[in-house]
XYZ file of C-alpha atoms in Angstrom:
479
model
C 32.960 -21.382 52.536
C 30.369 -18.924 53.351
C 29.437 -15.862 51.095
C 28.048 -12.678 52.466
C 25.506 -10.457 50.605
C 23.511 -7.591 51.332
C 20.442 -9.040 49.667
C 19.757 -12.567 48.848
C 16.597 -13.187 46.627
C 15.378 -16.944 46.420
C 13.654 -17.439 43.069
C 14.411 -15.761 39.803
C 10.980 -15.452 38.152
C 9.536 -11.895 37.558
C 9.535 -10.786 41.025
C 12.711 -12.241 41.938
C 14.863 -11.267 39.061
C 13.575 -7.640 38.888
C 14.089 -7.349 42.611
C 17.526 -8.637 42.272
C 18.393 -6.065 39.377
C 16.749 -3.259 41.169
C 18.520 -3.976 44.582
C 21.792 -3.985 42.629
C 21.115 -0.682 41.001
C 20.603 0.725 44.331
C 24.114 -0.205 45.197
C 23.627 -3.538 47.230
C 25.749 -6.826 46.964
C 22.961 -9.086 45.516
C 22.677 -12.961 44.977
C 19.637 -14.615 43.303
C 19.171 -18.289 44.040
C 17.102 -20.478 41.660
C 16.938 -24.256 40.756
C 14.646 -23.942 37.729
C 15.935 -26.201 34.718
C 14.706 -26.295 31.294
C 13.795 -29.319 29.195
C 17.518 -29.943 28.353
C 18.462 -30.139 32.062
C 20.197 -26.680 32.017
C 19.680 -24.082 34.660
C 17.665 -21.195 33.344
C 16.438 -17.752 34.794
C 12.743 -16.426 34.453
C 10.746 -18.922 36.483
C 7.355 -20.121 35.345
C 6.738 -17.034 33.194
C 9.429 -17.156 30.988
C 9.899 -20.778 30.685
C 6.535 -22.391 30.628
C 3.964 -19.744 31.033
C 3.423 -16.177 29.782
C 5.954 -15.996 27.108
C 5.664 -19.472 25.391
C 2.003 -19.434 25.784
C 1.883 -16.196 23.815
C 4.130 -17.337 21.303
C 1.902 -20.277 20.462
C -1.069 -18.057 20.590
C 0.374 -15.694 17.906
C 1.356 -18.575 15.729
C -1.956 -20.299 15.890
C -3.705 -17.006 15.481
C -1.813 -16.394 12.169
C -2.711 -19.631 10.892
C -6.336 -19.326 11.455
C -6.302 -15.835 9.961
C -4.800 -17.323 6.585
C -7.474 -19.888 6.507
C -10.443 -17.550 7.439
C -9.575 -13.763 7.069
C -7.075 -13.453 4.256
C -9.688 -13.810 1.454
C -11.686 -10.734 2.472
C -8.289 -8.688 1.814
C -8.140 -10.218 -1.540
C -5.380 -12.481 -0.631
C -6.015 -15.999 -2.089
C -4.143 -18.904 -0.461
C -4.637 -22.381 -2.107
C -3.526 -24.269 0.825
C -1.963 -23.675 4.351
C -0.305 -26.211 6.713
C 0.859 -25.809 10.201
C 4.354 -27.226 10.929
C 3.820 -27.853 14.761
C 7.675 -28.641 15.062
C 8.664 -25.476 13.668
C 6.210 -23.573 15.595
C 7.454 -25.182 18.852
C 11.120 -24.291 17.715
C 10.088 -20.720 17.230
C 8.580 -20.586 20.854
C 11.773 -22.332 22.379
C 14.014 -19.729 20.601
C 11.984 -16.952 22.180
C 12.201 -18.366 25.415
C 15.856 -19.042 25.193
C 16.434 -15.391 24.061
C 14.631 -14.009 27.010
C 15.982 -16.263 29.772
C 19.518 -15.493 28.380
C 18.716 -11.800 28.396
C 18.031 -12.061 32.233
C 21.494 -13.687 32.596
C 23.081 -10.778 30.665
C 21.193 -8.229 32.718
C 22.537 -10.113 35.985
C 26.183 -9.760 34.593
C 25.644 -6.211 33.729
C 24.264 -5.232 37.198
C 26.683 -7.570 38.899
C 24.052 -9.779 40.355
C 25.414 -13.266 41.409
C 23.382 -16.067 40.291
C 23.504 -19.135 42.409
C 22.077 -22.445 40.807
C 20.308 -24.659 43.206
C 17.473 -24.778 45.679
C 17.569 -22.167 48.286
C 16.205 -22.595 51.857
C 16.494 -20.848 55.282
C 19.015 -22.507 57.626
C 18.549 -22.549 61.358
C 20.074 -19.686 63.215
C 21.208 -16.366 62.536
C 24.773 -14.662 62.293
C 26.477 -11.243 62.800
C 24.607 -10.844 66.201
C 21.242 -11.502 64.655
C 21.799 -9.139 61.756
C 22.347 -11.808 59.026
C 20.128 -14.680 58.135
C 21.640 -18.090 56.794
C 20.537 -19.565 53.495
C 21.663 -22.790 52.317
C 21.880 -23.554 48.586
C 21.790 -27.095 47.293
C 23.135 -27.484 43.793
C 24.917 -29.799 41.482
C 28.194 -29.121 43.304
C 26.933 -29.633 46.683
C 25.489 -27.286 49.358
C 27.053 -23.905 50.193
C 25.828 -21.374 52.902
C 25.196 -17.678 52.244
C 24.595 -15.048 54.848
C 22.309 -12.065 54.084
C 21.099 -9.004 55.878
C 17.999 -9.017 53.833
C 16.099 -11.766 52.145
C 13.356 -11.618 49.359
C 11.286 -14.707 48.922
C 10.011 -14.902 45.364
C 9.580 -18.602 44.897
C 6.513 -18.411 42.805
C 3.669 -20.905 42.300
C 2.994 -24.280 40.848
C 0.122 -25.801 38.887
C -2.748 -26.797 41.384
C -3.180 -30.476 41.453
C -6.531 -32.068 40.946
C -7.067 -35.107 43.488
C -6.932 -38.338 41.921
C -5.449 -37.115 38.602
C -1.925 -37.978 37.752
C -0.176 -35.532 35.539
C 2.433 -37.153 33.123
C 2.928 -34.119 30.851
C 2.436 -36.610 27.927
C -1.213 -37.420 27.981
C -2.571 -35.774 31.019
C -0.886 -32.470 31.243
C -0.587 -29.143 33.131
C 0.615 -26.010 31.637
C 4.028 -27.544 31.041
C 2.955 -30.341 28.901
C 0.279 -28.465 27.097
C 2.770 -26.106 25.736
C 5.069 -28.763 24.312
C 2.738 -30.923 22.190
C 4.483 -32.058 19.114
C 1.355 -32.754 17.169
C -2.319 -31.640 17.255
C -4.527 -33.923 19.315
C -7.744 -34.667 17.440
C -9.804 -34.465 20.754
C -8.358 -32.182 23.529
C -10.123 -32.181 26.945
C -9.394 -29.183 29.306
C -10.447 -29.029 32.871
C -10.752 -25.464 33.914
C -12.121 -22.483 32.055
C -9.902 -19.894 33.353
C -7.090 -17.902 31.702
C -4.801 -20.943 31.158
C -7.635 -23.193 29.908
C -9.034 -20.775 27.519
C -5.738 -19.618 26.161
C -4.301 -23.080 25.627
C -7.746 -24.539 24.393
C -7.798 -21.627 21.778
C -4.184 -22.438 20.475
C -5.063 -26.228 19.683
C -8.759 -25.495 18.594
C -7.164 -23.019 15.779
C -4.857 -25.863 14.763
C -7.728 -28.350 14.250
C -8.293 -29.918 17.560
C -12.002 -30.502 18.825
C -11.682 -28.834 22.323
C -13.980 -29.480 25.220
C -13.542 -27.494 28.404
C -15.005 -28.507 31.721
C -15.619 -25.872 34.302
C -16.594 -26.355 37.797
C -18.245 -22.851 38.313
C -21.802 -22.352 37.149
C -20.903 -19.177 35.531
C -18.341 -18.113 32.751
C -15.523 -15.752 33.653
C -16.866 -14.831 36.839
C -14.170 -12.377 37.657
C -15.014 -10.302 34.299
C -17.556 -7.874 34.020
C -20.824 -9.331 33.033
C -21.259 -7.701 29.624
C -17.648 -8.975 28.805
C -18.528 -12.485 29.970
C -21.561 -12.522 27.776
C -19.598 -11.340 24.624
C -16.988 -13.637 25.345
C -19.333 -16.704 25.487
C -21.148 -15.781 22.345
C -17.690 -15.427 20.397
C -15.861 -18.444 21.960
C -18.693 -20.991 22.047
C -21.267 -19.907 19.483
C -18.892 -18.374 16.893
C -15.481 -20.267 17.371
C -16.885 -23.572 18.310
C -15.151 -24.230 21.793
C -17.344 -26.705 23.750
C -17.628 -25.306 27.289
C -19.583 -26.993 29.819
C -20.231 -25.342 33.036
C -21.198 -26.433 36.571
C -19.201 -29.575 36.097
C -18.196 -32.095 38.845
C -15.279 -34.214 37.823
C -15.409 -37.860 38.680
C -12.856 -40.574 37.571
C -10.060 -39.655 35.164
C -8.599 -42.907 33.551
C -5.709 -43.134 31.017
C -6.092 -45.963 28.435
C -4.428 -46.854 25.282
C -6.816 -44.695 23.334
C -6.261 -41.624 25.439
C -8.025 -40.300 28.538
C -11.640 -40.965 29.690
C -13.155 -38.178 31.907
C -16.364 -38.924 33.818
C -18.164 -36.005 35.056
C -21.577 -34.714 35.993
C -23.294 -31.551 34.924
C -26.923 -30.309 34.648
C -27.520 -33.224 32.060
C -26.516 -35.824 34.425
C -23.780 -38.141 34.155
C -21.441 -37.795 31.129
C -18.271 -39.045 29.848
C -15.570 -37.182 27.667
C -13.204 -39.127 25.801
C -10.046 -37.347 24.636
C -6.633 -38.043 23.143
C -5.021 -35.474 25.582
C -6.174 -33.756 28.802
C -4.943 -30.538 30.109
C -5.674 -29.888 33.764
C -5.694 -26.238 34.490
C -7.450 -25.491 37.854
C -5.449 -22.619 39.135
C -1.995 -22.420 40.791
C -0.817 -22.589 44.504
C 2.052 -20.624 46.198
C 5.354 -22.659 46.027
C 6.540 -22.433 49.679
C 7.487 -26.051 50.399
C 10.878 -26.737 51.467
C 11.623 -23.291 52.269
C 12.705 -23.777 55.623
C 10.235 -21.287 57.153
C 10.155 -23.200 60.338
C 13.826 -22.707 60.883
C 13.372 -19.078 61.190
C 9.778 -18.678 62.428
C 8.385 -17.297 58.995
C 4.515 -17.098 58.982
C 2.886 -19.234 56.217
C -0.909 -19.047 56.031
C -3.133 -22.076 55.796
C -3.320 -21.630 51.847
C 0.563 -21.698 51.627
C 1.153 -17.920 51.050
C 3.680 -16.165 52.958
C 2.217 -13.406 55.215
C 3.022 -9.930 54.336
C 1.846 -6.335 54.866
C 0.945 -3.689 52.150
C 4.814 -3.344 51.426
C 5.567 -6.976 51.246
C 7.313 -7.147 54.464
C 6.842 -10.421 56.488
C 6.525 -10.978 60.157
C 10.411 -11.167 60.480
C 12.712 -8.114 60.185
C 14.405 -7.604 56.904
C 12.661 -10.485 55.298
C 10.275 -9.841 52.289
C 8.219 -11.810 49.948
C 6.850 -10.926 46.447
C 4.879 -12.247 43.419
C 2.642 -15.426 43.400
C 3.888 -16.520 46.896
C 1.839 -13.690 48.479
C -1.632 -12.323 48.430
C -2.982 -10.600 45.489
C -3.259 -11.714 41.866
C -0.836 -14.281 40.448
C 0.231 -12.065 37.525
C 3.847 -11.552 36.447
C 3.573 -7.690 36.163
C 2.149 -7.566 39.692
C 5.257 -9.554 40.821
C 7.589 -7.361 38.934
C 6.129 -4.040 40.595
C 6.410 -5.808 43.947
C 10.077 -6.739 43.257
C 10.804 -3.109 42.654
C 8.959 -2.019 45.716
C 10.621 -4.329 47.959
C 14.224 -3.416 46.737
C 13.198 0.299 47.162
C 12.053 -0.223 50.731
C 15.198 -2.085 51.522
C 17.037 1.192 50.536
C 14.503 3.215 52.662
C 12.720 4.683 49.564
C 9.032 4.714 49.200
C 8.040 2.007 46.906
C 4.067 1.259 46.409
C 1.930 -1.041 44.657
C -1.825 -0.427 44.476
C -3.385 -4.009 44.028
C -6.900 -2.381 43.155
C -5.280 -1.125 39.951
C -3.521 -4.079 38.598
C -4.612 -4.956 34.839
C -5.911 -8.322 34.033
C -5.537 -9.897 30.441
C -6.571 -13.068 28.757
C -5.020 -13.562 25.399
C -7.659 -15.208 23.400
C -8.871 -13.912 20.239
C -10.234 -11.417 20.840
C -8.466 -10.533 24.015
C -9.908 -9.496 27.189
C -8.480 -7.134 29.649
C -9.861 -5.056 32.443
C -8.799 -3.071 35.476
C -10.618 -1.800 38.444
C -14.431 -2.680 39.444
C -16.871 -4.613 37.660
C -20.380 -3.349 37.172
C -21.770 -6.147 39.324
C -19.110 -5.222 42.176
C -20.335 -1.769 42.033
C -24.010 -2.750 42.371
C -23.277 -5.194 45.211
C -21.368 -2.375 47.049
C -24.234 0.124 46.599
C -21.882 2.476 44.750
C -23.594 4.908 42.309
C -21.955 4.898 38.925
C -22.358 5.842 35.286
C -21.411 3.523 32.440
C -20.379 4.191 28.909
C -19.926 1.452 26.289
C -18.902 1.664 22.638
C -18.368 -1.365 20.094
C -15.482 -1.608 17.768
C -17.712 -2.123 14.811
C -18.033 1.802 14.748
C -14.231 2.352 14.546
C -12.448 2.891 11.265
C -9.311 1.335 12.192
C -10.980 -1.947 13.494
C -12.868 -2.202 10.193
C -9.635 -1.780 8.434
C -7.998 -4.578 10.384
C -11.074 -6.795 10.097
C -11.279 -6.969 13.866
C -14.512 -5.441 14.807
C -15.356 -7.835 17.626
C -15.942 -6.525 21.057
C -16.216 -3.139 23.037
C -14.786 -0.818 25.677
C -16.779 -0.072 28.634
C -15.892 2.616 31.118
C -17.532 2.759 34.654
C -17.229 6.270 36.552
C -18.318 7.335 39.927
C -21.855 9.010 39.481
C -20.830 12.138 41.823
C -17.109 12.810 41.239
C -16.769 11.013 37.600
C -13.547 9.343 38.847
C -12.896 6.286 36.753
C -13.691 3.195 38.660
C -13.238 0.491 36.210
C -12.421 -0.252 32.532
C -13.409 -3.345 30.443
C -12.347 -4.230 27.091
C -12.895 -7.302 24.724
C -11.198 -6.802 21.421
C -8.104 -7.955 19.354
C -5.673 -5.536 21.072
C -7.172 -5.195 24.478
C -3.709 -6.127 26.167
C -2.398 -2.910 24.559
C -5.447 -0.686 25.188
C -5.833 -1.502 28.714
C -2.644 0.523 29.625
C -4.504 3.840 29.000
C -6.871 2.900 31.560
C -4.433 1.948 34.177
C -2.591 5.206 33.611
C -5.779 7.134 33.950
C -6.766 5.193 37.212
C -3.523 5.463 38.881
C -3.710 9.254 38.492
C -7.329 9.325 39.577
C -8.588 10.572 36.311
C -12.305 11.244 35.516
C -14.013 9.898 32.495
C -13.941 13.482 31.237
C -10.236 13.658 31.373
C -10.044 10.642 28.951
C -12.807 12.200 26.867
C -10.761 15.506 26.706
C -7.619 13.978 25.538
C -6.860 13.997 21.667
C -6.484 10.405 20.371
C -4.981 9.709 17.032
C -7.192 8.863 14.064
C -7.874 6.105 12.828
C -6.865 4.216 16.011
C -8.204 1.510 18.138
C -7.767 3.804 21.258
C -10.453 6.172 19.939
C -13.070 3.612 21.141
C -11.638 4.354 24.705
C -12.155 7.974 24.027
C -15.742 7.300 22.745
C -16.620 5.039 25.765
C -15.445 7.833 27.971
C -17.727 10.358 26.186
C -20.487 7.856 26.499
C -20.380 8.032 30.166
C -21.852 11.446 29.830
C -24.035 10.371 26.981
C -22.366 12.413 24.426
C -20.499 9.914 22.167
C -20.072 11.393 18.912
C -19.492 8.400 16.460
C -22.298 6.141 17.534
């Protein structure tokens, strides 16, 4: 029996489930197809982000940061703790409870908005129906295969962890993000391949809990996507103060698993080296998940890297087929995918959705956190754009002192002629929250003076954004 819908979304991660809900709000009959199963073998909504990505990693980061704060920072507040122990099983149970609550929440939102959730793998079937006005989607699930027909299709199949040639991930000893989020004990020696967002965040979790963490990075520079000032500050804090052992310019050789753990042979500026570790995390990026999509059945264009080709509004080469999230160009970030999901649904309804990829915030949830939006200083120099910069540290901020979180700074970059904000870069304990003001300012084409003229509550961490904006014009008050 064939079911017919106005819109079918393939994938229920951030881009997919948001597109489904928004399309339903706009009055369409919507189905969302997804084959994700949790560790219990149960179908679950939310994709990588909610199940084995953004949400569980932040839960572990917060738990481990609280543990480290008890050990290292409580004494300064007059709080004496004779002993503190981490119950890893309880920490993991808390994480799992949060994940279950949020994935269940999407299921509730689907019911509320009358979105049909179809459990199974969805792919394009050959041929169209309705005189070429409807696409055919086959869904292979536990109960067999069923066929759907849809006037509009949204591809939101997300991404998967990039594989390192010659390295077999078992998610027990050699792990990707899935296994690294599920450790039931703290490894004495943890190796991490890749010093990007995932490598730094997961490395930080297990370092705080007692692991000796060594991170191997192929690039010669640290956090190359960040502003140079942020990268230098982060290196000082993570390596020299916190003790992460980060090796740069590394070429990975043989990776072998033995009874005692994992042996990684690599080469760096010091020559041939060997890293022995109890567990290894491979975090070398992610790739779009377009395998077994049936693109060839309808003539959908997939580029050489596996991304679905789309225009600025996420329209593919085929009429009424859209793609959003990690499966298309742009940063692989959940919030970017969510915005694209809304945009796509609104374009289906002939509305005017839009996403500016130049004003998407980035966050690394280390301690301190790192967040930025817009251009870096090195990018502005390379492009020959004249600019002014204002940088103010948190050490001069009363709220930061009270929190005992004085590391880092805010840096504002503005056009030298128009004063329009071109980029904002933050390293601080609450950078993920502070960056929203910068995103708002840049979306509305604000100047640094606009931010400087806004009254900020005192005492508060956002005052440093205010001071950095004043500093662009060399008139900071409190430093």
